[in-house]
PDB file of C-alpha atoms in Angstrom:
ATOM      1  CA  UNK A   1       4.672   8.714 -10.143  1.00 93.00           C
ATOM      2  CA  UNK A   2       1.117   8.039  -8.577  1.00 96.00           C
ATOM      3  CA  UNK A   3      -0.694   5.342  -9.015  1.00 97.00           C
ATOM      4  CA  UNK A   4      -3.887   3.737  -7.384  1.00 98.00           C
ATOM      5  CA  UNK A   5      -4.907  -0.062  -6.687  1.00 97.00           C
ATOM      6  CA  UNK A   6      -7.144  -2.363  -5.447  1.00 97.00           C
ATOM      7  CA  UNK A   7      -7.152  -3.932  -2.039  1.00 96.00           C
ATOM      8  CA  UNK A   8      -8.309  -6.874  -1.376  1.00 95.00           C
ATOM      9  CA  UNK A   9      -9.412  -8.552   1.850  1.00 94.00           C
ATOM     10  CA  UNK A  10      -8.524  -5.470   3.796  1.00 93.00           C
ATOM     11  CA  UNK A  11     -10.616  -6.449   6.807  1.00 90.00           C
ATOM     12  CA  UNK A  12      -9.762  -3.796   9.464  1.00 91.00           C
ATOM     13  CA  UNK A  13     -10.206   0.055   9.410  1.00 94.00           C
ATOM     14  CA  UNK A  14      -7.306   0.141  12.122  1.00 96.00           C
ATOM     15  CA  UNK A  15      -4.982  -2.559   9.786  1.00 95.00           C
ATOM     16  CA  UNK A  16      -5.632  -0.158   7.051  1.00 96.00           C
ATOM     17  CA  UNK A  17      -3.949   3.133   8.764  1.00 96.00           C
ATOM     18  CA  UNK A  18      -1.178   0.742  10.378  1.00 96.00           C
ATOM     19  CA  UNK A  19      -0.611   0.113   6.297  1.00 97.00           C
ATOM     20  CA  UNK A  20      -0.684   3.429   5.441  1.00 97.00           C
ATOM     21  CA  UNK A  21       1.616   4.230   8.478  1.00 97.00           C
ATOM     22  CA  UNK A  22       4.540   2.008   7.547  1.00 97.00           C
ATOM     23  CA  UNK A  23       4.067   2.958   3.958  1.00 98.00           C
ATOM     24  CA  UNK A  24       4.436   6.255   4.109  1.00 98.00           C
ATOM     25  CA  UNK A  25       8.162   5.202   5.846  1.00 98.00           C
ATOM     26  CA  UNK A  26       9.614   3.448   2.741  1.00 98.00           C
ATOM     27  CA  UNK A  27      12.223   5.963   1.179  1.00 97.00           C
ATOM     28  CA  UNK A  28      11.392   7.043  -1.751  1.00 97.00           C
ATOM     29  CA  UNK A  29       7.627   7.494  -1.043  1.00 98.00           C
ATOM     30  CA  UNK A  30       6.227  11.292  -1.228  1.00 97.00           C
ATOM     31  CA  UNK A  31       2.397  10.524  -0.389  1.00 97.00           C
ATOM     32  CA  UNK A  32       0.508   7.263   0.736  1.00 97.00           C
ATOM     33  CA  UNK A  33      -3.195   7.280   1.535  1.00 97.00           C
ATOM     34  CA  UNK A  34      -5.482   3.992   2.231  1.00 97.00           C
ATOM     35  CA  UNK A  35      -9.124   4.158   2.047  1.00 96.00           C
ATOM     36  CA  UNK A  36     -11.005   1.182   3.928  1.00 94.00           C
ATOM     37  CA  UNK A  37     -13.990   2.340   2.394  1.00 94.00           C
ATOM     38  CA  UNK A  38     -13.310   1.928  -1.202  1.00 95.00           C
ATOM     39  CA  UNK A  39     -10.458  -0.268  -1.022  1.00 95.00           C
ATOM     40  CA  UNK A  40      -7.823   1.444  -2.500  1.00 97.00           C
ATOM     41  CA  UNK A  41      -4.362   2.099  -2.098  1.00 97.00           C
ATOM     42  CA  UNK A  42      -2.921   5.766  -3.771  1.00 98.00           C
ATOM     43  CA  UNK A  43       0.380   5.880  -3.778  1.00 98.00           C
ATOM     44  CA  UNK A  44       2.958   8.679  -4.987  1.00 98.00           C
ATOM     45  CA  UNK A  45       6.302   7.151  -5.427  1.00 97.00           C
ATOM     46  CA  UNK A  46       9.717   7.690  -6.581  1.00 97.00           C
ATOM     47  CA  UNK A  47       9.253   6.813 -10.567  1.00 96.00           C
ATOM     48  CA  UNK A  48      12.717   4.735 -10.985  1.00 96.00           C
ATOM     49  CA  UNK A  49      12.607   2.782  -7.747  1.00 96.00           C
ATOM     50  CA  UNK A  50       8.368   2.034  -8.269  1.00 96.00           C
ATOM     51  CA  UNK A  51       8.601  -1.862  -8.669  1.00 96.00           C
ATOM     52  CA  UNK A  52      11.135  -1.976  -5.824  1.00 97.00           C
ATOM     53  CA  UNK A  53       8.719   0.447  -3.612  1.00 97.00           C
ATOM     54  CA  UNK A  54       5.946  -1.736  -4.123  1.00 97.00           C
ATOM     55  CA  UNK A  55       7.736  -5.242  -3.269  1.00 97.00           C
ATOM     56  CA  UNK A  56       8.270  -2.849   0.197  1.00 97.00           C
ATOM     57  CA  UNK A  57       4.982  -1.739   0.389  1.00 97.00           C
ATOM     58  CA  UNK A  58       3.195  -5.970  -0.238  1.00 96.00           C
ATOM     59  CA  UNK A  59       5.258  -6.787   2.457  1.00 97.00           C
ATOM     60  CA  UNK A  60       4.413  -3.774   5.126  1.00 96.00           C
ATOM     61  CA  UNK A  61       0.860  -5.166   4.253  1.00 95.00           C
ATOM     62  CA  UNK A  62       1.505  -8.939   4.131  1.00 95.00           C
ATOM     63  CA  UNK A  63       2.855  -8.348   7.957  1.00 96.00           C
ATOM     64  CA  UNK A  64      -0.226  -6.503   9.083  1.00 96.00           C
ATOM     65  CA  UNK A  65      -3.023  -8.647   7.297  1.00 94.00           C
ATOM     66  CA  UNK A  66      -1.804 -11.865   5.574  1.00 95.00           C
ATOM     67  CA  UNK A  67      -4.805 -12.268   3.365  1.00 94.00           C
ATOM     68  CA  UNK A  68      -4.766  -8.787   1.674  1.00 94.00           C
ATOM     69  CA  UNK A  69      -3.549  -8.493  -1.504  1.00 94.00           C
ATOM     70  CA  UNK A  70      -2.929  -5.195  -3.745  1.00 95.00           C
ATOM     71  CA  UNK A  71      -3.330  -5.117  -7.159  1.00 93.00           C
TER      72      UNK A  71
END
């Protein structure tokens, strides 16, 4: 399942591929690409275990910049 969303208050280029980094880590993740440009997260997951990846993935980001939220 891919899906794309918004970041917000993604301040750093550098946080951003850090993100990306640990995402791509999580089990169950096939493909995980950030762009600081645009803001968006794309994200090709594991269909059953989505909601579960993405509690994983708002964390890895929480730890890297507080203030940045997905949605």
């Amino acid at each position: 399942m891919k899906k794309t969303f918004r970041m917000e208050n993604l301040e750093c280029a550098h946080c951003a591929a850090l993100m990306e980094t640990g995402i791509r880590k999580i089990d169950g993740v096939s493909e995980a690409s950030i762009s600081f440009m645009t803001e968006k997260l794309i994200i090709d997951a594991e269909e059953n275990r989505f909601d579960e990846i993405m509690t994983e993935v708002r964390n890895i980001c929480k730890k890297i910049e507080p203030d940045c939220r997905i949605r």
